[in-house]
mmCIF file of C-alpha atoms in Angstrom:
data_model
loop_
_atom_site.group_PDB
_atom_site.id
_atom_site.type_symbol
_atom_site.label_atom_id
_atom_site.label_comp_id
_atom_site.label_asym_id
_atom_site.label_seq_id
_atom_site.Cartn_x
_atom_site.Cartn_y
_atom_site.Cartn_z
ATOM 1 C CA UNK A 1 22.533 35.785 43.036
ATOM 2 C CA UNK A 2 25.354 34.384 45.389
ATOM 3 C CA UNK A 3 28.491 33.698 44.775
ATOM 4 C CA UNK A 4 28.369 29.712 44.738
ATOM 5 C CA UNK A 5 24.941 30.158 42.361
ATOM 6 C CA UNK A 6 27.150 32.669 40.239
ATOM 7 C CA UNK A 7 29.465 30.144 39.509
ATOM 8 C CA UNK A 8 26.965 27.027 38.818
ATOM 9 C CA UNK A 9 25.034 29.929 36.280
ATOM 10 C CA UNK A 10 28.020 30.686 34.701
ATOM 11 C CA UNK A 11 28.470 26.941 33.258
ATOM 12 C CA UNK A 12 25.288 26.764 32.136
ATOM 13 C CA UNK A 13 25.120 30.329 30.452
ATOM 14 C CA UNK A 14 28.682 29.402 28.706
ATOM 15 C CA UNK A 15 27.710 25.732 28.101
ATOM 16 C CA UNK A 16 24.426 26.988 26.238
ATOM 17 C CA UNK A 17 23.044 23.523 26.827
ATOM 18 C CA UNK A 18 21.051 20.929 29.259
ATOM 19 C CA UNK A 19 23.456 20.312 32.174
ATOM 20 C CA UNK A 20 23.414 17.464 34.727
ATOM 21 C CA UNK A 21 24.557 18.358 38.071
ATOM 22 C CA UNK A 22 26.869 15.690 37.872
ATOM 23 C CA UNK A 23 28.637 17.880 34.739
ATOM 24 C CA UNK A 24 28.226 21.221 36.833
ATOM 25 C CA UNK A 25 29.776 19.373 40.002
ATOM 26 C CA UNK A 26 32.669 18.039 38.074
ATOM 27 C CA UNK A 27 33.970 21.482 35.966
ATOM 28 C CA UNK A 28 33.280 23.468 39.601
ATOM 29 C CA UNK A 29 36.149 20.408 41.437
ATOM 30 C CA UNK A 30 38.326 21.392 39.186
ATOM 31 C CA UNK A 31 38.597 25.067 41.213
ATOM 32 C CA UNK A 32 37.663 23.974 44.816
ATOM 33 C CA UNK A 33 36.256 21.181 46.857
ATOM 34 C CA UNK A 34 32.653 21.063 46.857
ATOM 35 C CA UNK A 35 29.695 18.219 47.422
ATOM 36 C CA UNK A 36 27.241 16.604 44.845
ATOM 37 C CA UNK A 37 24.584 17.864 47.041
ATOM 38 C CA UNK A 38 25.772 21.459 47.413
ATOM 39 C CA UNK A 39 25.099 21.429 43.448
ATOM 40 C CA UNK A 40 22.282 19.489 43.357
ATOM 41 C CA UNK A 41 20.549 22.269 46.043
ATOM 42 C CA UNK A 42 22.636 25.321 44.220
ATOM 43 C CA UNK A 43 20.655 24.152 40.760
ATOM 44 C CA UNK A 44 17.412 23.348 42.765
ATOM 45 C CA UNK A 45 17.690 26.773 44.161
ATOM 46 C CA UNK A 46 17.973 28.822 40.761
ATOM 47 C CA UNK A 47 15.014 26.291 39.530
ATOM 48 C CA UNK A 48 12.624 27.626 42.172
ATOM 49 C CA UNK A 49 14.066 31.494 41.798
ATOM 50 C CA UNK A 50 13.470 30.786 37.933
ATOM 51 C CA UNK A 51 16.733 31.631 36.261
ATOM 52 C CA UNK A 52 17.064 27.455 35.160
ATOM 53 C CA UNK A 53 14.081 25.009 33.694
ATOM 54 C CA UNK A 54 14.439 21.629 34.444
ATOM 55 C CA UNK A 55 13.242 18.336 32.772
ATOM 56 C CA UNK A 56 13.459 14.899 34.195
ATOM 57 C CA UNK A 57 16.251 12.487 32.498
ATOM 58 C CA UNK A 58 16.085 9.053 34.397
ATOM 59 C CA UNK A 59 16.605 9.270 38.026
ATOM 60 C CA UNK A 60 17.779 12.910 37.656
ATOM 61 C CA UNK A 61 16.870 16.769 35.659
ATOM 62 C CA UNK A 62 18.898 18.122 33.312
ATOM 63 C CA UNK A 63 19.118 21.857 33.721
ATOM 64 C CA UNK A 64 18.733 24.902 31.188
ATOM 65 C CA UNK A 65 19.004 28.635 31.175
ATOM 66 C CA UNK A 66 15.549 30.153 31.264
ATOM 67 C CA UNK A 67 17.410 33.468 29.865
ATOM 68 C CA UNK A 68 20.807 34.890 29.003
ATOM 69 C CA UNK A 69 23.591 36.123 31.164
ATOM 70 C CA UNK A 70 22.916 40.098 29.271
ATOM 71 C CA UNK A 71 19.376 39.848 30.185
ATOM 72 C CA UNK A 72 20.434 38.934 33.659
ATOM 73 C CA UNK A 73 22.784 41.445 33.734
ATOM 74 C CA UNK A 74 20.062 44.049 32.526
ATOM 75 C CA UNK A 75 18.098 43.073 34.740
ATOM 76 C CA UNK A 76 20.654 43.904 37.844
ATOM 77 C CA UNK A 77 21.411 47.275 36.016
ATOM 78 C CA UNK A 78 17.865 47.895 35.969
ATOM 79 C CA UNK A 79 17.080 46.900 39.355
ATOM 80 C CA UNK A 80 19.859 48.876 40.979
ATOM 81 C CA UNK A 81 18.811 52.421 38.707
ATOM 82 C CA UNK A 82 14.682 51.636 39.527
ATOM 83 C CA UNK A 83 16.146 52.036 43.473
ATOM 84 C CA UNK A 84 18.033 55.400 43.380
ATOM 85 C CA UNK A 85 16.733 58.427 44.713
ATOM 86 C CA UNK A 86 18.761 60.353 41.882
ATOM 87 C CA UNK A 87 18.287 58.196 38.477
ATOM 88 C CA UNK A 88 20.375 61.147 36.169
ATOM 89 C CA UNK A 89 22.784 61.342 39.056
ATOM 90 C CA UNK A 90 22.895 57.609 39.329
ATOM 91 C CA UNK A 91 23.716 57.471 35.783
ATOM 92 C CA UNK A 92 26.429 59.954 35.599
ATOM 93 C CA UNK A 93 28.267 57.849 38.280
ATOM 94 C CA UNK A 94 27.796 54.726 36.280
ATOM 95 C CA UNK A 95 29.218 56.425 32.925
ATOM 96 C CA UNK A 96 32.001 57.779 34.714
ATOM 97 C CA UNK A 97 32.702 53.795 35.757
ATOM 98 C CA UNK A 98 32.863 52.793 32.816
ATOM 99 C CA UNK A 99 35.923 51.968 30.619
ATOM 100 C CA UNK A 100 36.248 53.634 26.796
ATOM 101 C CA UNK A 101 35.420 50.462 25.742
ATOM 102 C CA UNK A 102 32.394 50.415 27.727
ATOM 103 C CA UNK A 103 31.320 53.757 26.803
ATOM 104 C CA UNK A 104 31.632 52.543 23.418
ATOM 105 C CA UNK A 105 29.268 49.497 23.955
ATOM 106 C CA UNK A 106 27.163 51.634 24.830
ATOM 107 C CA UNK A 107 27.018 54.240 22.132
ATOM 108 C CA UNK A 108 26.416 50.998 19.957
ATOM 109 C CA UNK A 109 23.607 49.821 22.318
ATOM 110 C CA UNK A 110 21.910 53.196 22.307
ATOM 111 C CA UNK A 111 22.372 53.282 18.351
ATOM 112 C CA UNK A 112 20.948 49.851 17.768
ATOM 113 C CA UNK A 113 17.650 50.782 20.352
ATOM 114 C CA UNK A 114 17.087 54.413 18.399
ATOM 115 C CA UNK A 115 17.003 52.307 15.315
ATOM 116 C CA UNK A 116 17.176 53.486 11.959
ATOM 117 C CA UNK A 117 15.411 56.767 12.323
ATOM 118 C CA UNK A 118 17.879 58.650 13.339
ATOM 119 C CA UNK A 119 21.587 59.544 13.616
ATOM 120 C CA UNK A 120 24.164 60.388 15.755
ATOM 121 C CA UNK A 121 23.643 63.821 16.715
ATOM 122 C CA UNK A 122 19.673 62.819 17.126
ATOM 123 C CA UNK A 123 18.685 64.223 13.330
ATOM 124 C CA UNK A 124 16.125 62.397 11.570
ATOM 125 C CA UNK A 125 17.457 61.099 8.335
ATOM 126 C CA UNK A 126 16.623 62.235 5.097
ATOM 127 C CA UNK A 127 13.633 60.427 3.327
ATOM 128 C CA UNK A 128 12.699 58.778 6.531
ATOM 129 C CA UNK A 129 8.950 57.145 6.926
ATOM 130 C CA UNK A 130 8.475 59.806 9.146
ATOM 131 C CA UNK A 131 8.888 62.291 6.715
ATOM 132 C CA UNK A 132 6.678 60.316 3.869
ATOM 133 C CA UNK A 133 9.381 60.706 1.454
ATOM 134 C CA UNK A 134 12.275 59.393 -0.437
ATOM 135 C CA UNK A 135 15.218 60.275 -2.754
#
């Protein structure tokens, strides 16, 4: 995603609702100088790459997130690790990146994905389903 269509998503992800270009056009003046059209083909643009839906309102569309910012970021993350020659290396650069906050996020993440099951140091826990039992 470009810079320009980076900007127009970001209004609509924060927004969280049907946008008009003519909404989109007038928060993105308030930072630079920029055409109705520009926005108009910007939104157009994301329509046909299919990160916005679009529904006729009068003489114009309204505009809508087809998914969330996370899963687009996931889906960059994802992209980028699917193309390295090295995916364990790959990911030891990317944790070393990251801030302790990050790393945190993470450890949450990876927590919330193992489920249940299991704790931090990997054990299952005691009277699991696994293990057909309870206390």
């Amino acid at each position: 995603m470009g810079e320009l269509e980076d900007a127009v998503m970001t209004r609509v992800w924060k927004w969280n609702r049907p946008v008009t270009v003519r909404e989109v056009l007038e928060d993105l003046q308030r930072e630079r100088s920029i055409a109705y059209t520009t926005v108009m083909t910007v939104l157009d643009n994301l329509h046909q790459k299919g990160w916005v839906r679009r529904e006729a309102e009068g003489r114009a569309y309204r505009y809508e997130a087809v998914s969330t910012r996370a899963a687009y970021a996931a889906a960059l993350m994802n992209d980028a690790w699917s193309q390295s020659d090295n995916p364990a290396a790959a990911l030891v650069a990317f944790f070393g990146m990251m801030s302790d906050e990050q790393r945190q996020a993470l450890r949450d993440a990876v927590r919330i994905v193992q489920g249940p099951e299991t704790t931090d140091t990997g054990a299952e826990n005691p009277g699991s389903a696994q293990d057909g039992g309870g206390r």
